[in-house]
Amino acid sequence: DIVMTQSPDSLAVSLGERATINCKSSQSVLYTNNKNYLTWYQQKPGQPPKQVIYWASTRESGVPDRFSGSGSGTDFTLTISSLQAEDVAVYYCQQYYTVPYSFGQGTKLEIK
Amino acid sequence: QVQLQESGPGLVRPSETLSLTCTVSPYSISSGSDWGWIRQPPGKGLEWITSLSHTGDMHYNPSLRSRVTISMDTSKNQFSLRLSSVTAADTAVYYCARDDGGSGYGSYDHWGQGTLVTVSS
């Protein structure tokens, strides 16, 4: 099974500043089609997760362009370029390279 | 906009079977998407349970495989989860979700609101 590890577990960033969340997989999630099977979700309190990034770097429709994803193979990053109050949430990475699909433990993002 | 709604008992006795149904609208569940169940214990992270592909293939988390069944009822546009021999460790919010394959099968673009299932006597 692929183990997903996120860092940090929690993060406090000032409004307008950059937030960076890291995700590492225990084996590569880069497929032969040159796509990384890695997605990011945002989960606000009392709500289901919402997909924000897929294929490691493609923004879901309607997601603000301050959200970006990068990385390949085993190391990935979610960046919010200018933190807004509505971005406070827990963020999860998930690999869908192989079953069982697996999630990182989550990173709680707060306002400093 | 596809909508998913979980339904089922909120309280299940230990050793009994948890049964949940996800009703999908207005999208047809036999229209090429995959469908999944994911759970989240209170205050904890997400765990993928099982999925049913548009080809009829079923995939399971090995950690739950012996206790899980996923099925589909196309006449009702629903899919279901059964988890047998439950314990307190199965207490969680259970989400159903759609995977339209547009981002590669295995990632979920639409989720239900989730339903809390508590295992307790």
Short mmCIF file of N, CA and C in Angstrom, two decimals, chain B residues 20-113:
data_model
loop_
_atom_site.label_atom_id
_atom_site.label_comp_id
_atom_site.label_asym_id
_atom_site.label_seq_id
_atom_site.Cartn_x
_atom_site.Cartn_y
_atom_site.Cartn_z
N LEU B 20 -25.74 1.52 4.32
CA LEU B 20 -25.97 2.88 3.85
C LEU B 20 -26.28 2.88 2.36
N THR B 21 -27.09 3.85 1.97
CA THR B 21 -27.44 4.02 0.56
C THR B 21 -27.11 5.43 0.12
N CYS B 22 -26.62 5.56 -1.10
CA CYS B 22 -26.33 6.86 -1.69
C CYS B 22 -27.26 7.05 -2.89
N THR B 23 -28.08 8.06 -2.83
CA THR B 23 -28.98 8.38 -3.94
C THR B 23 -28.37 9.49 -4.77
N VAL B 24 -28.30 9.26 -6.06
CA VAL B 24 -27.65 10.19 -6.98
C VAL B 24 -28.69 10.87 -7.86
N SER B 25 -28.56 12.16 -8.04
CA SER B 25 -29.44 12.90 -8.93
C SER B 25 -28.70 14.09 -9.52
N PRO B 26 -29.08 14.64 -10.65
CA PRO B 26 -29.94 14.02 -11.66
C PRO B 26 -29.15 13.16 -12.64
N TYR B 27 -27.96 12.80 -12.25
CA TYR B 27 -27.03 12.07 -13.12
C TYR B 27 -27.28 10.56 -13.02
N SER B 28 -27.23 9.84 -14.12
CA SER B 28 -27.42 8.40 -14.12
C SER B 28 -26.17 7.69 -13.61
N ILE B 29 -26.33 6.80 -12.65
CA ILE B 29 -25.16 6.10 -12.10
C ILE B 29 -24.58 5.09 -13.07
N SER B 30 -25.25 4.83 -14.16
CA SER B 30 -24.73 3.89 -15.14
C SER B 30 -24.13 4.61 -16.34
N SER B 31 -23.75 5.88 -16.14
CA SER B 31 -23.28 6.72 -17.24
C SER B 31 -21.78 6.94 -17.27
N GLY B 32 -21.01 5.97 -16.86
CA GLY B 32 -19.58 6.05 -17.08
C GLY B 32 -18.75 6.57 -15.93
N SER B 33 -19.38 6.89 -14.80
CA SER B 33 -18.62 7.32 -13.64
C SER B 33 -18.36 6.14 -12.72
N ASP B 34 -17.36 6.30 -11.87
CA ASP B 34 -17.14 5.37 -10.78
C ASP B 34 -17.75 5.97 -9.50
N TRP B 35 -18.00 5.11 -8.54
CA TRP B 35 -18.68 5.55 -7.31
C TRP B 35 -17.97 4.97 -6.11
N GLY B 36 -17.83 5.76 -5.06
CA GLY B 36 -17.04 5.31 -3.93
C GLY B 36 -17.63 5.66 -2.58
N TRP B 37 -17.08 5.00 -1.56
CA TRP B 37 -17.40 5.30 -0.16
C TRP B 37 -16.09 5.62 0.56
N ILE B 38 -16.13 6.68 1.33
CA ILE B 38 -14.99 7.14 2.12
C ILE B 38 -15.52 7.46 3.51
N ARG B 39 -14.75 7.19 4.54
CA ARG B 39 -15.21 7.50 5.88
C ARG B 39 -14.20 8.36 6.65
N GLN B 40 -14.71 8.99 7.71
CA GLN B 40 -13.89 9.89 8.50
C GLN B 40 -14.31 9.79 9.96
N PRO B 41 -13.53 9.11 10.79
CA PRO B 41 -13.84 9.08 12.23
C PRO B 41 -13.86 10.51 12.79
N PRO B 42 -14.65 10.75 13.81
CA PRO B 42 -14.75 12.10 14.36
C PRO B 42 -13.39 12.69 14.72
N GLY B 43 -13.10 13.86 14.17
CA GLY B 43 -11.86 14.55 14.46
C GLY B 43 -10.62 13.96 13.79
N LYS B 44 -10.82 13.00 12.88
CA LYS B 44 -9.68 12.34 12.27
C LYS B 44 -9.68 12.50 10.75
N GLY B 45 -8.79 11.77 10.09
CA GLY B 45 -8.62 11.91 8.65
C GLY B 45 -9.52 10.99 7.85
N LEU B 46 -9.29 11.00 6.54
CA LEU B 46 -10.14 10.29 5.58
C LEU B 46 -9.59 8.90 5.29
N GLU B 47 -10.49 7.95 5.13
CA GLU B 47 -10.12 6.59 4.79
C GLU B 47 -11.00 6.10 3.64
N TRP B 48 -10.37 5.71 2.53
CA TRP B 48 -11.10 5.16 1.41
C TRP B 48 -11.54 3.73 1.74
N ILE B 49 -12.80 3.43 1.47
CA ILE B 49 -13.35 2.11 1.83
C ILE B 49 -13.46 1.21 0.61
N THR B 50 -14.16 1.69 -0.42
CA THR B 50 -14.47 0.84 -1.54
C THR B 50 -14.95 1.67 -2.72
N SER B 51 -14.86 1.10 -3.92
CA SER B 51 -15.40 1.77 -5.09
C SER B 51 -15.96 0.75 -6.06
N LEU B 52 -16.91 1.24 -6.88
CA LEU B 52 -17.56 0.45 -7.91
C LEU B 52 -17.35 1.18 -9.22
N SER B 53 -16.68 0.52 -10.14
CA SER B 53 -16.33 1.21 -11.38
C SER B 53 -17.45 1.13 -12.40
N HIS B 54 -17.35 1.99 -13.41
CA HIS B 54 -18.35 2.03 -14.47
C HIS B 54 -18.33 0.74 -15.29
N THR B 55 -17.26 -0.04 -15.15
CA THR B 55 -17.16 -1.31 -15.86
C THR B 55 -17.71 -2.46 -15.03
N GLY B 56 -18.12 -2.17 -13.79
CA GLY B 56 -18.64 -3.21 -12.91
C GLY B 56 -17.60 -3.77 -11.96
N ASP B 57 -16.35 -3.33 -12.11
CA ASP B 57 -15.30 -3.79 -11.20
C ASP B 57 -15.50 -3.19 -9.82
N MET B 58 -15.18 -3.96 -8.82
CA MET B 58 -15.25 -3.48 -7.44
C MET B 58 -13.85 -3.52 -6.83
N HIS B 59 -13.54 -2.49 -6.09
CA HIS B 59 -12.25 -2.41 -5.41
C HIS B 59 -12.50 -2.17 -3.93
N TYR B 60 -11.66 -2.76 -3.10
CA TYR B 60 -11.84 -2.67 -1.66
C TYR B 60 -10.53 -2.33 -0.96
N ASN B 61 -10.67 -1.62 0.16
CA ASN B 61 -9.52 -1.44 1.03
C ASN B 61 -9.26 -2.78 1.70
N PRO B 62 -8.06 -3.33 1.55
CA PRO B 62 -7.78 -4.64 2.15
C PRO B 62 -8.03 -4.68 3.65
N SER B 63 -7.89 -3.53 4.30
CA SER B 63 -8.08 -3.51 5.76
C SER B 63 -9.53 -3.76 6.14
N LEU B 64 -10.45 -3.62 5.17
CA LEU B 64 -11.88 -3.81 5.44
C LEU B 64 -12.50 -4.87 4.55
N ARG B 65 -11.71 -5.42 3.63
CA ARG B 65 -12.23 -6.25 2.54
C ARG B 65 -13.17 -7.36 2.99
N SER B 66 -12.84 -8.01 4.08
CA SER B 66 -13.63 -9.18 4.50
C SER B 66 -15.00 -8.77 5.03
N ARG B 67 -15.20 -7.48 5.30
CA ARG B 67 -16.46 -7.05 5.91
C ARG B 67 -17.30 -6.15 5.01
N VAL B 68 -16.79 -5.78 3.84
CA VAL B 68 -17.43 -4.75 3.02
C VAL B 68 -18.07 -5.33 1.76
N THR B 69 -19.23 -4.77 1.43
CA THR B 69 -19.88 -5.06 0.15
C THR B 69 -20.37 -3.74 -0.44
N ILE B 70 -20.10 -3.54 -1.72
CA ILE B 70 -20.66 -2.40 -2.43
C ILE B 70 -21.54 -2.93 -3.56
N SER B 71 -22.65 -2.26 -3.78
CA SER B 71 -23.57 -2.70 -4.82
C SER B 71 -24.28 -1.51 -5.43
N MET B 72 -24.96 -1.75 -6.55
CA MET B 72 -25.63 -0.69 -7.28
C MET B 72 -27.03 -1.13 -7.65
N ASP B 73 -27.98 -0.20 -7.57
CA ASP B 73 -29.35 -0.45 -8.02
C ASP B 73 -29.66 0.62 -9.06
N THR B 74 -29.53 0.26 -10.33
CA THR B 74 -29.71 1.25 -11.39
C THR B 74 -31.16 1.70 -11.49
N SER B 75 -32.11 0.85 -11.11
CA SER B 75 -33.52 1.23 -11.20
C SER B 75 -33.87 2.37 -10.24
N LYS B 76 -33.11 2.46 -9.14
CA LYS B 76 -33.34 3.52 -8.16
C LYS B 76 -32.27 4.61 -8.22
N ASN B 77 -31.31 4.41 -9.12
CA ASN B 77 -30.18 5.33 -9.23
C ASN B 77 -29.46 5.49 -7.89
N GLN B 78 -29.19 4.36 -7.28
CA GLN B 78 -28.54 4.33 -5.97
C GLN B 78 -27.39 3.33 -5.96
N PHE B 79 -26.44 3.56 -5.06
CA PHE B 79 -25.47 2.54 -4.75
C PHE B 79 -25.36 2.44 -3.24
N SER B 80 -24.89 1.29 -2.77
CA SER B 80 -24.99 0.99 -1.34
C SER B 80 -23.70 0.43 -0.77
N LEU B 81 -23.59 0.57 0.54
CA LEU B 81 -22.46 0.04 1.30
C LEU B 81 -23.00 -0.82 2.42
N ARG B 82 -22.40 -1.99 2.59
CA ARG B 82 -22.68 -2.82 3.75
C ARG B 82 -21.36 -3.14 4.42
N LEU B 83 -21.31 -2.93 5.74
CA LEU B 83 -20.12 -3.21 6.53
C LEU B 83 -20.56 -4.08 7.70
N SER B 84 -20.07 -5.30 7.72
CA SER B 84 -20.53 -6.27 8.72
C SER B 84 -19.66 -6.26 9.98
N SER B 85 -20.18 -6.88 11.01
CA SER B 85 -19.44 -7.08 12.27
C SER B 85 -18.80 -5.80 12.78
N VAL B 86 -19.60 -4.76 12.87
CA VAL B 86 -19.04 -3.45 13.23
C VAL B 86 -18.63 -3.40 14.70
N THR B 87 -17.65 -2.54 14.97
CA THR B 87 -17.20 -2.24 16.32
C THR B 87 -17.17 -0.72 16.47
N ALA B 88 -16.81 -0.27 17.67
CA ALA B 88 -16.74 1.17 17.92
C ALA B 88 -15.76 1.85 16.97
N ALA B 89 -14.77 1.13 16.50
CA ALA B 89 -13.78 1.70 15.57
C ALA B 89 -14.39 2.07 14.22
N ASP B 90 -15.58 1.58 13.96
CA ASP B 90 -16.26 1.91 12.69
C ASP B 90 -17.13 3.16 12.81
N THR B 91 -17.16 3.76 13.99
CA THR B 91 -17.89 5.02 14.16
C THR B 91 -17.21 6.10 13.33
N ALA B 92 -17.98 6.72 12.45
CA ALA B 92 -17.40 7.69 11.53
C ALA B 92 -18.50 8.40 10.75
N VAL B 93 -18.12 9.49 10.10
CA VAL B 93 -18.96 10.08 9.06
C VAL B 93 -18.64 9.32 7.78
N TYR B 94 -19.67 8.80 7.14
CA TYR B 94 -19.52 8.05 5.91
C TYR B 94 -19.97 8.93 4.74
N TYR B 95 -19.08 9.06 3.76
CA TYR B 95 -19.35 9.85 2.57
C TYR B 95 -19.47 8.94 1.35
N CYS B 96 -20.44 9.24 0.50
CA CYS B 96 -20.42 8.66 -0.83
C CYS B 96 -19.92 9.74 -1.80
N ALA B 97 -19.32 9.30 -2.89
CA ALA B 97 -18.69 10.24 -3.79
C ALA B 97 -18.67 9.72 -5.22
N ARG B 98 -18.60 10.66 -6.14
CA ARG B 98 -18.52 10.32 -7.56
C ARG B 98 -17.13 10.60 -8.10
N ASP B 99 -16.72 9.73 -9.00
CA ASP B 99 -15.44 9.84 -9.68
C ASP B 99 -15.78 9.80 -11.17
N ASP B 100 -15.72 10.95 -11.82
CA ASP B 100 -16.17 10.98 -13.22
C ASP B 100 -15.09 10.56 -14.20
N GLY B 101 -13.90 10.29 -13.68
CA GLY B 101 -12.84 9.83 -14.55
C GLY B 101 -12.14 10.92 -15.30
N GLY B 102 -12.64 12.15 -15.19
CA GLY B 102 -12.05 13.25 -15.94
C GLY B 102 -10.66 13.61 -15.48
N SER B 103 -10.36 13.23 -14.24
CA SER B 103 -9.02 13.50 -13.70
C SER B 103 -8.29 12.20 -13.45
N GLY B 104 -8.71 11.15 -14.16
CA GLY B 104 -8.14 9.84 -13.90
C GLY B 104 -8.95 9.16 -12.82
N TYR B 105 -9.37 7.96 -13.03
CA TYR B 105 -10.24 7.29 -12.05
C TYR B 105 -9.52 7.11 -10.72
N GLY B 106 -10.26 7.45 -9.66
CA GLY B 106 -9.72 7.32 -8.32
C GLY B 106 -9.75 8.59 -7.51
N SER B 107 -10.07 9.72 -8.17
CA SER B 107 -10.22 10.97 -7.43
C SER B 107 -11.69 11.39 -7.51
N TYR B 108 -12.17 12.03 -6.49
CA TYR B 108 -13.60 12.25 -6.33
C TYR B 108 -13.96 13.73 -6.48
N ASP B 109 -14.77 14.01 -7.51
CA ASP B 109 -15.09 15.40 -7.81
C ASP B 109 -16.39 15.87 -7.18
N HIS B 110 -17.24 14.94 -6.77
CA HIS B 110 -18.48 15.31 -6.08
C HIS B 110 -18.69 14.38 -4.90
N TRP B 111 -19.08 14.97 -3.76
CA TRP B 111 -19.27 14.24 -2.52
C TRP B 111 -20.65 14.51 -1.95
N GLY B 112 -21.21 13.52 -1.26
CA GLY B 112 -22.39 13.77 -0.45
C GLY B 112 -22.01 14.56 0.79
N GLN B 113 -23.02 14.98 1.54
CA GLN B 113 -22.77 15.75 2.76
C GLN B 113 -22.23 14.90 3.89
#
